[in-house]
Amino acid sequence: MANQSAIKHHLLFHLSLNTVVVGLVTGASYYHLPLSGIKDTLTYFIHLIILQSSVAGILYFLSFKLWIFRLVFSPLFFLFSAFAFWAYTQDISVTPHLIQAAFESKPDIAIDVISGPFMAYLGISITVIYLLNRWRKAIGDSPQPLLFGLLALVCLSLYPLTETYRPGSLQNRLPYNVVYSIREYQKRPSLTLNQVMPDLEYHKDSLVMILVLGESVRADHLGINGYHRNTTPSLNTIPDIISFKELYTEHTYTAASLPQILTDQGQVIKDTTYTSVYSILNRANFQTHWLGNQTLERGYAPVVATNDSVILIDAFKNVFSFNKRKDEDLLPPLKAILPNSARNVISLHMIGSHWWYEDRYQDKHRRFTPVIDSKYIPSLSPDQLINSYDNTIVYMDEFLSQIIDALTQLKIPSVLVYISDHGEQLGEGGKWLHAQAGEAAKNPAYLMWFSKKYQKRYPKKVEALTSQIHDTSTTDRVFYDLLNLLGIE
Ligand SMILES: [Zn+2]
């Protein structure tokens, strides 16, 4: 009888422990999901149950002995609840970049994050830790350590099982994303870059290039490329734009495609050292600036770092956030840099057409309806998905035309290059988005625009590139196109 009541107490303790952890930590990863309807809610409820079950396994071992609970569980819970506060209130994503900011921020900046609500949340967390510690002490050690230990192991195994079946689905949520991000942060960059540049032959004229790095925009959904919908109403009216419709890449996600586009790395990755295009541009006396609306990933962060300046406008929200800034917020910092130097290369890294599409444009760009109303893809119709996707292209159309507008007002020659990092699956072969590679994800949009002054100064370059627009090529050419456009031999 005594044993049975001890088991009951232990079960009650663990049930409460898990409920508290859902409330103050893991629940934060689900709070901002745009759910519509019972099916969505149910799907993510099951998702949370699977995640929390795996966490329950860990919690069992963390409370196995009182001293472990005190020395390991308590500080960990405090740390994780601090991250959860930001996930609840700001929809932040815990990424290696956030970890870097948290570890490396100067004290004056760190003080800015301390607010009344944050302190109150941490106060609740400390109170909960205190109460849980008292309760853990009162119930004593597990009455059935072997049985419960085995059960905990089964629960724990849900993590590797789920991650094998759907990589990233648990790893990108609390508490796992904290562990994952710290581990990634500690790793050395995956890309080795040449540090020493040889002497170069180059024109020394004044010249500005805007290099727009798009996201998930496939060539065949651009009106300017002959798509049956007019998704590019502004670009259609701008002369002097050329489009390379037959450009292909093998790399269908950002972390792999960007380093390939921005260095001399080819389609086939060889284990060697590459040269960043920005290192060459700096050597040719260009000021290089990176303005990003995506958090940096290890795959390309070293390349970005070779710019003279790096500004991330929304550094703590990655693609898992549903309240990210729009790309138009890149325009004010761009316009601040534009007049400052005679030789400038400014890269704009867009969030572009990345899922979740409805967050990527304003109401006025909603040309095609009905649009997606759920994050759960199986509950959406192909029409909804394609409509929303096409609306993101309408947004991009206006974004690019605004940049071209700003460039035409400059007194010096300028050129705009737009390259999407990869395409997107829109139902081909039953696949959506771009993580799972299919042919539709391998044909990114690639555009160039030349100012009148540029055309006048470099007529042969413009003519040569224009003659190549129907050629089939790979994104390997972009690196060399950029150098060529900027007059570097
Ligand atoms: Zn991408």
Coordinates of C-alpha atoms and ligand atoms in Angstrom, one line a residue:
M1 CA 0.0 0.0 0.0
A2 CA 2.8 2.4 1.0
N3 CA 4.5 1.6 -2.3
Q4 CA 1.3 2.3 -4.3
S5 CA 0.8 5.7 -2.7
A6 CA 4.5 6.5 -3.4
I7 CA 4.0 5.6 -7.1
K8 CA 0.9 7.8 -7.1
H9 CA 2.8 10.7 -5.6
H10 CA 5.6 10.3 -8.2
L11 CA 3.2 10.2 -11.1
L12 CA 1.5 13.3 -9.8
F13 CA 4.8 15.1 -9.4
H14 CA 5.9 14.2 -13.0
L15 CA 2.6 15.2 -14.5
S16 CA 2.8 18.6 -12.7
L17 CA 6.5 19.0 -13.7
N18 CA 5.7 18.4 -17.3
T19 CA 2.7 20.7 -17.2
V20 CA 4.8 23.5 -15.8
V21 CA 7.5 22.9 -18.4
V22 CA 4.9 23.1 -21.2
G23 CA 3.5 26.3 -19.7
L24 CA 6.8 28.1 -19.2
V25 CA 9.1 26.6 -21.9
T26 CA 8.0 24.2 -24.6
G27 CA 4.5 25.8 -25.2
A28 CA 6.3 29.0 -26.4
S29 CA 7.3 27.3 -29.7
Y30 CA 3.6 26.7 -30.5
Y31 CA 2.1 29.9 -29.3
H32 CA 2.5 31.9 -32.6
L33 CA 1.5 29.2 -35.0
P34 CA -1.3 30.5 -37.3
L35 CA -3.8 27.7 -36.7
S36 CA -7.2 27.6 -38.4
G37 CA -9.7 24.9 -37.7
I38 CA -9.8 21.8 -35.7
K39 CA -7.5 19.8 -37.9
D40 CA -4.7 22.3 -37.6
T41 CA -5.1 22.5 -33.8
L42 CA -5.2 18.8 -33.5
T43 CA -2.1 18.2 -35.6
Y44 CA 0.0 20.6 -33.6
F45 CA -1.5 19.3 -30.3
I46 CA -0.2 15.9 -31.3
H47 CA 3.1 17.5 -32.3
L48 CA 3.4 19.1 -28.8
I49 CA 2.5 15.8 -27.1
I50 CA 5.3 14.0 -29.0
L51 CA 7.8 16.8 -28.2
Q52 CA 6.8 16.9 -24.5
S53 CA 6.9 13.1 -24.2
S54 CA 10.5 13.1 -25.3
V55 CA 11.2 16.0 -22.8
A56 CA 9.4 14.0 -20.1
G57 CA 12.0 11.3 -20.6
I58 CA 14.8 13.8 -19.9
L59 CA 12.9 15.3 -17.0
Y60 CA 12.7 11.9 -15.3
F61 CA 16.4 11.5 -15.3
L62 CA 17.0 15.1 -14.2
S63 CA 14.8 14.4 -11.2
F64 CA 16.2 11.0 -10.5
K65 CA 18.1 12.2 -7.5
L66 CA 17.4 15.3 -5.4
W67 CA 20.9 16.7 -6.0
I68 CA 20.6 16.3 -9.8
F69 CA 17.3 18.1 -9.6
R70 CA 18.8 21.0 -7.6
L71 CA 22.1 21.4 -9.5
V72 CA 21.1 20.5 -13.1
F73 CA 17.4 20.8 -13.6
S74 CA 17.0 24.1 -11.7
P75 CA 19.5 26.2 -13.6
L76 CA 18.5 24.7 -16.9
F77 CA 14.8 25.4 -16.4
F78 CA 15.7 29.0 -15.5
L79 CA 17.8 29.4 -18.7
F80 CA 15.2 27.8 -20.9
S81 CA 12.3 29.8 -19.5
A82 CA 14.3 33.0 -20.2
F83 CA 14.4 32.0 -23.9
A84 CA 10.7 31.0 -23.8
F85 CA 9.8 34.5 -22.6
W86 CA 11.2 36.0 -25.9
A87 CA 9.5 33.2 -27.9
Y88 CA 6.2 34.0 -26.3
T89 CA 6.4 37.8 -26.5
Q90 CA 8.4 38.4 -29.7
D91 CA 8.2 35.1 -31.6
I92 CA 12.0 35.0 -31.6
S93 CA 13.8 31.9 -32.9
V94 CA 16.6 30.5 -31.0
T95 CA 19.4 30.2 -33.6
P96 CA 23.2 30.1 -33.4
H97 CA 23.1 33.9 -34.3
L98 CA 20.9 34.6 -31.3
I99 CA 23.2 32.5 -29.1
Q100 CA 26.1 34.5 -30.4
A101 CA 24.3 37.8 -29.6
A102 CA 23.4 36.5 -26.1
F103 CA 27.0 35.5 -25.4
E104 CA 28.8 38.4 -27.0
S105 CA 26.6 41.4 -26.5
K106 CA 28.1 44.3 -24.7
P107 CA 26.6 45.0 -21.2
D108 CA 25.0 48.3 -22.3
I109 CA 23.1 46.4 -25.0
A110 CA 22.2 43.5 -22.7
I111 CA 20.6 46.0 -20.2
D112 CA 18.1 47.0 -23.0
V113 CA 16.5 43.6 -22.9
I114 CA 15.7 43.8 -19.2
S115 CA 12.0 44.9 -18.9
G116 CA 9.3 44.6 -16.2
P117 CA 7.5 41.7 -17.9
F118 CA 10.8 39.9 -18.4
M119 CA 11.7 40.2 -14.8
A120 CA 8.2 39.1 -13.8
Y121 CA 8.5 36.0 -16.0
L122 CA 11.9 35.1 -14.4
G123 CA 10.3 35.7 -11.0
I124 CA 7.6 33.2 -11.8
S125 CA 10.2 30.8 -13.0
I126 CA 12.3 31.1 -9.8
T127 CA 9.1 30.6 -7.7
V128 CA 8.2 27.5 -9.7
I129 CA 11.8 26.1 -9.3
Y130 CA 11.6 26.7 -5.5
L131 CA 8.2 24.9 -5.2
L132 CA 9.3 22.0 -7.4
N133 CA 12.5 21.5 -5.4
R134 CA 10.5 21.3 -2.1
W135 CA 8.1 18.9 -3.7
R136 CA 10.9 16.8 -5.1
K137 CA 12.5 16.6 -1.7
A138 CA 9.2 15.5 -0.1
I139 CA 8.5 12.6 -2.4
G140 CA 11.9 10.9 -2.1
D141 CA 13.5 8.7 -4.7
S142 CA 11.6 6.7 -7.3
P143 CA 9.8 3.6 -5.9
Q144 CA 10.2 1.7 -9.2
P145 CA 13.5 3.0 -10.7
L146 CA 13.9 0.2 -13.2
L147 CA 10.4 0.3 -14.6
F148 CA 10.1 4.1 -14.7
G149 CA 13.7 4.4 -16.1
L150 CA 12.8 2.1 -19.0
L151 CA 9.6 4.0 -19.6
A152 CA 11.6 7.3 -19.6
L153 CA 14.0 5.8 -22.1
V154 CA 11.1 4.9 -24.4
C155 CA 9.8 8.5 -24.2
L156 CA 13.3 9.8 -24.8
S157 CA 13.6 7.7 -28.0
L158 CA 10.8 9.7 -29.6
Y159 CA 13.3 12.5 -30.2
P160 CA 15.7 10.5 -32.5
L161 CA 12.8 8.7 -34.0
T162 CA 10.9 11.9 -35.0
E163 CA 14.1 13.6 -36.1
T164 CA 14.9 10.6 -38.5
Y165 CA 11.4 10.7 -39.9
R166 CA 11.1 14.5 -40.1
P167 CA 14.5 16.3 -39.6
G168 CA 14.3 19.6 -37.7
S169 CA 10.7 19.2 -36.5
L170 CA 11.7 18.9 -32.9
Q171 CA 15.2 20.3 -33.1
N172 CA 13.9 23.7 -34.1
R173 CA 11.6 24.0 -31.1
L174 CA 12.2 24.7 -27.4
P175 CA 14.0 23.3 -25.5
Y176 CA 16.0 21.5 -28.2
N177 CA 16.8 24.6 -30.4
V178 CA 18.8 26.1 -27.5
V179 CA 21.0 23.0 -27.3
Y180 CA 21.3 22.7 -31.0
S181 CA 22.1 26.4 -31.5
I182 CA 24.8 26.4 -28.8
R183 CA 26.4 23.4 -30.4
E184 CA 26.3 25.1 -33.9
Y185 CA 27.7 28.3 -32.4
Q186 CA 30.6 26.4 -31.0
K187 CA 31.5 24.7 -34.3
R188 CA 34.0 26.3 -36.6
P189 CA 32.7 27.7 -39.9
S190 CA 32.2 25.0 -42.5
L191 CA 33.6 27.0 -45.3
T192 CA 37.3 27.9 -45.7
L193 CA 37.9 31.1 -47.6
N194 CA 41.1 32.5 -49.2
Q195 CA 42.3 35.4 -47.1
V196 CA 45.0 36.7 -49.4
M197 CA 43.9 38.3 -52.7
P198 CA 46.3 38.6 -55.7
D199 CA 46.7 42.0 -57.4
L200 CA 43.9 42.7 -59.8
E201 CA 43.3 44.5 -63.1
Y202 CA 40.2 46.6 -62.8
H203 CA 38.5 49.8 -64.0
K204 CA 38.7 52.5 -61.4
D205 CA 35.5 54.3 -62.4
S206 CA 32.6 55.2 -60.2
L207 CA 30.1 52.4 -60.2
V208 CA 27.3 51.1 -58.0
M209 CA 25.9 47.6 -58.0
I210 CA 22.9 46.3 -56.0
L211 CA 23.0 42.6 -55.7
V212 CA 19.6 41.3 -54.6
L213 CA 19.7 37.8 -53.2
G214 CA 16.2 36.5 -53.5
E215 CA 14.6 33.6 -51.7
S216 CA 12.7 30.6 -53.2
V217 CA 11.7 32.5 -56.4
R218 CA 11.4 30.2 -59.4
A219 CA 11.9 31.7 -62.9
D220 CA 8.7 30.4 -64.4
H221 CA 6.4 32.3 -62.0
L222 CA 7.6 35.7 -63.2
G223 CA 5.3 37.5 -65.6
I224 CA 8.4 38.9 -67.2
N225 CA 9.4 35.4 -68.1
G226 CA 6.1 34.6 -69.8
Y227 CA 4.2 33.2 -66.8
H228 CA 0.5 33.3 -67.7
R229 CA -0.2 35.5 -64.7
N230 CA 1.1 39.0 -64.6
T231 CA 3.1 38.7 -61.4
T232 CA 5.6 41.4 -62.4
P233 CA 3.4 44.4 -63.5
S234 CA 6.2 47.0 -62.6
L235 CA 9.2 45.2 -64.1
N236 CA 7.2 44.7 -67.3
T237 CA 7.1 48.5 -67.8
I238 CA 10.8 49.0 -67.0
P239 CA 13.1 48.8 -70.1
D240 CA 16.7 47.6 -69.9
I241 CA 15.9 44.5 -67.8
I242 CA 17.2 41.2 -69.1
S243 CA 16.2 37.8 -67.7
F244 CA 18.1 34.5 -67.8
K245 CA 15.2 32.0 -67.8
E246 CA 17.3 28.8 -68.1
L247 CA 19.6 29.1 -65.1
Y248 CA 19.9 26.0 -62.9
T249 CA 21.3 25.0 -59.6
E250 CA 21.7 21.7 -57.7
H251 CA 21.5 23.5 -54.4
T252 CA 17.9 23.8 -53.2
Y253 CA 18.4 25.4 -49.8
T254 CA 19.9 28.7 -48.7
A255 CA 22.8 27.3 -46.7
A256 CA 24.1 25.4 -49.7
S257 CA 23.2 27.7 -52.5
L258 CA 24.4 31.1 -51.2
P259 CA 28.0 30.0 -50.6
Q260 CA 28.1 28.6 -54.1
I261 CA 26.7 31.8 -55.7
L262 CA 28.9 34.1 -53.7
T263 CA 32.2 32.3 -54.1
D264 CA 34.0 30.5 -56.9
Q265 CA 32.7 27.2 -55.7
G266 CA 31.1 25.1 -58.5
Q267 CA 28.0 22.9 -58.6
V268 CA 30.1 20.1 -57.3
I269 CA 31.4 20.8 -53.9
K270 CA 35.1 19.9 -53.6
D271 CA 36.9 19.9 -50.3
T272 CA 39.0 23.0 -50.9
T273 CA 39.3 26.6 -50.2
Y274 CA 37.1 29.1 -52.0
T275 CA 37.3 32.8 -52.7
S276 CA 34.5 35.2 -51.6
V277 CA 33.4 37.5 -54.3
Y278 CA 33.4 40.3 -51.7
S279 CA 37.1 39.8 -51.0
I280 CA 37.8 40.4 -54.6
L281 CA 35.6 43.4 -54.7
N282 CA 37.2 44.9 -51.7
R283 CA 40.6 44.4 -53.4
A284 CA 39.2 46.3 -56.4
N285 CA 38.5 49.2 -54.1
F286 CA 34.7 48.7 -53.8
Q287 CA 32.9 49.3 -50.5
T288 CA 30.8 46.2 -49.8
H289 CA 27.7 46.2 -47.7
W290 CA 25.4 43.4 -46.7
L291 CA 21.8 44.2 -45.7
G292 CA 20.0 41.1 -44.6
N293 CA 16.5 40.2 -43.7
Q294 CA 17.5 36.6 -42.9
T295 CA 19.5 35.4 -40.0
L296 CA 22.9 34.1 -41.0
E297 CA 23.6 30.4 -41.2
R298 CA 26.9 28.7 -40.7
G299 CA 27.0 27.7 -44.4
Y300 CA 27.4 31.2 -45.7
A301 CA 28.1 33.4 -42.6
P302 CA 31.9 33.4 -43.4
V303 CA 31.2 34.8 -46.9
V304 CA 28.9 37.5 -45.5
A305 CA 31.6 38.5 -43.0
T306 CA 34.0 39.4 -45.9
N307 CA 31.8 42.5 -46.5
D308 CA 33.0 45.8 -45.2
S309 CA 29.8 46.2 -43.2
V310 CA 27.0 43.8 -42.3
I311 CA 23.5 44.9 -41.1
L312 CA 20.8 42.4 -40.2
I313 CA 17.5 44.2 -39.9
D314 CA 15.7 41.4 -38.1
A315 CA 18.5 39.5 -36.5
F316 CA 16.5 37.4 -34.1
K317 CA 13.7 36.1 -36.2
N318 CA 14.4 33.4 -38.7
V319 CA 12.1 31.5 -41.1
F320 CA 10.4 29.8 -38.2
S321 CA 9.0 33.1 -37.0
F322 CA 5.6 34.2 -38.2
N323 CA 6.1 37.9 -37.4
K324 CA 9.2 38.6 -39.4
R325 CA 9.9 42.1 -40.9
K326 CA 9.0 42.6 -44.5
D327 CA 11.7 43.1 -47.1
E328 CA 10.7 46.7 -47.7
D329 CA 12.4 47.5 -44.4
L330 CA 15.7 46.9 -46.2
L331 CA 15.1 50.0 -48.3
P332 CA 15.8 52.8 -45.7
P333 CA 19.3 51.4 -44.8
L334 CA 19.9 50.9 -48.5
K335 CA 19.0 54.5 -49.3
A336 CA 21.3 55.7 -46.4
I337 CA 24.3 53.9 -47.9
L338 CA 23.7 54.6 -51.6
P339 CA 25.0 58.2 -52.0
N340 CA 28.0 57.6 -49.7
S341 CA 30.6 56.2 -52.0
A342 CA 31.6 56.3 -55.6
R343 CA 32.3 52.5 -55.7
N344 CA 29.7 50.5 -53.9
V345 CA 28.4 47.0 -54.0
I346 CA 25.4 46.5 -51.7
S347 CA 23.9 43.1 -51.3
L348 CA 20.3 42.8 -50.1
H349 CA 19.4 39.4 -48.7
M350 CA 15.6 39.0 -48.9
I351 CA 13.3 36.7 -47.0
G352 CA 11.5 36.8 -50.4
S353 CA 9.1 34.0 -51.1
H354 CA 10.0 31.8 -48.2
W355 CA 7.2 29.9 -46.5
W356 CA 4.9 31.2 -44.7
Y357 CA 3.9 33.2 -47.8
E358 CA 1.2 35.3 -46.2
D359 CA 3.8 37.0 -44.0
R360 CA 5.9 38.1 -47.0
Y361 CA 3.7 40.8 -48.5
Q362 CA 1.2 43.5 -47.8
D363 CA -2.6 43.4 -48.3
K364 CA -2.3 45.5 -51.5
H365 CA -0.2 42.7 -53.2
R366 CA -2.9 40.1 -52.7
R367 CA -3.8 39.9 -56.4
F368 CA -4.6 36.2 -56.4
T369 CA -7.2 34.7 -54.1
P370 CA -8.1 32.5 -52.2
V371 CA -4.9 32.5 -50.2
I372 CA -3.5 30.1 -47.6
D373 CA -5.1 30.2 -44.2
S374 CA -3.3 27.5 -42.4
K375 CA 0.3 26.5 -41.9
Y376 CA -0.6 22.8 -42.3
I377 CA 0.0 22.1 -46.0
P378 CA -2.2 19.0 -46.4
S379 CA -5.3 21.1 -45.3
L380 CA -4.6 23.6 -48.2
S381 CA -5.6 23.5 -51.8
P382 CA -3.0 23.8 -54.6
D383 CA -4.8 27.0 -55.7
Q384 CA -4.4 28.6 -52.3
L385 CA -0.7 27.7 -52.1
I386 CA 0.0 29.0 -55.6
N387 CA -2.0 32.1 -55.2
S388 CA -0.2 33.1 -52.0
Y389 CA 3.2 32.2 -53.6
D390 CA 2.4 34.4 -56.7
N391 CA 1.4 37.3 -54.4
T392 CA 4.9 37.2 -52.9
I393 CA 6.3 37.6 -56.5
V394 CA 4.0 40.7 -56.9
Y395 CA 5.6 42.0 -53.7
M396 CA 9.1 41.3 -55.1
D397 CA 8.2 43.1 -58.3
E398 CA 7.4 46.3 -56.4
F399 CA 10.5 45.9 -54.2
L400 CA 12.8 45.6 -57.2
S401 CA 11.2 48.5 -59.1
Q402 CA 11.7 50.7 -56.1
I403 CA 15.4 49.9 -56.0
I404 CA 15.7 50.6 -59.7
D405 CA 13.9 53.8 -59.2
A406 CA 16.5 54.8 -56.5
L407 CA 19.3 53.8 -58.8
T408 CA 18.1 55.9 -61.8
Q409 CA 18.4 59.0 -59.6
L410 CA 22.2 58.4 -59.1
K411 CA 24.6 60.5 -61.0
I412 CA 27.0 57.5 -61.6
P413 CA 26.5 54.3 -63.6
S414 CA 24.7 51.5 -61.8
V415 CA 23.6 48.0 -62.3
L416 CA 21.1 45.7 -60.4
V417 CA 21.5 42.0 -60.3
Y418 CA 18.7 39.8 -58.9
I419 CA 19.4 36.1 -58.3
S420 CA 17.1 33.9 -56.2
D421 CA 19.0 31.3 -54.2
H422 CA 16.9 28.4 -55.5
G423 CA 13.3 27.8 -56.8
E424 CA 10.3 26.2 -55.0
Q425 CA 8.2 23.1 -55.4
L426 CA 4.6 24.1 -56.0
G427 CA 3.0 20.7 -56.1
E428 CA 5.1 19.0 -58.8
G429 CA 5.4 15.3 -57.9
G430 CA 3.2 16.0 -54.8
K431 CA 6.0 18.1 -53.3
W432 CA 5.8 21.6 -51.8
L433 CA 8.4 24.2 -50.6
H434 CA 12.0 23.5 -51.2
A435 CA 13.7 21.4 -48.5
Q436 CA 12.9 18.3 -50.5
A437 CA 14.6 18.8 -53.8
G438 CA 12.7 18.5 -57.1
E439 CA 13.4 20.0 -60.5
A440 CA 11.1 23.0 -59.9
A441 CA 13.3 24.0 -57.0
K442 CA 16.4 24.0 -59.3
N443 CA 15.5 26.9 -61.7
P444 CA 15.9 30.2 -59.8
A445 CA 15.0 33.6 -61.3
Y446 CA 18.0 35.6 -62.5
L447 CA 17.6 39.2 -63.7
M448 CA 19.8 42.2 -64.5
W449 CA 19.1 45.8 -65.1
F450 CA 21.5 48.4 -66.4
S451 CA 21.2 52.2 -66.0
K452 CA 21.5 54.4 -69.1
K453 CA 24.8 55.6 -67.9
Y454 CA 26.1 52.0 -67.4
Q455 CA 24.9 51.1 -70.9
K456 CA 26.7 54.1 -72.3
R457 CA 30.0 53.3 -70.6
Y458 CA 30.0 49.5 -71.1
P459 CA 28.0 48.8 -74.2
K460 CA 29.9 45.7 -75.1
K461 CA 29.2 44.0 -71.7
V462 CA 25.5 44.8 -71.9
E463 CA 25.4 43.5 -75.5
A464 CA 27.3 40.3 -74.7
L465 CA 25.1 39.5 -71.7
T466 CA 21.9 40.2 -73.6
S467 CA 23.0 37.8 -76.3
Q468 CA 23.2 35.0 -73.6
I469 CA 19.7 35.2 -72.1
H470 CA 18.4 32.1 -73.9
D471 CA 21.5 30.0 -73.0
T472 CA 21.1 27.1 -70.5
S473 CA 23.6 27.6 -67.7
T474 CA 24.1 27.1 -64.0
T475 CA 24.5 29.4 -61.1
D476 CA 28.3 28.9 -61.4
R477 CA 28.2 31.8 -63.9
V478 CA 26.9 34.4 -61.3
F479 CA 30.2 34.8 -59.6
Y480 CA 32.0 35.6 -62.9
D481 CA 29.1 37.7 -64.2
L482 CA 29.4 39.9 -61.1
L483 CA 33.1 40.4 -61.6
N484 CA 32.6 41.1 -65.3
L485 CA 29.8 43.6 -64.6
L486 CA 32.1 45.4 -62.2
G487 CA 35.0 45.6 -64.6
I488 CA 37.3 43.2 -62.9
E489 CA 39.4 41.0 -65.2
Ligands
ZN1 ZN 16.6 29.7 -49.6

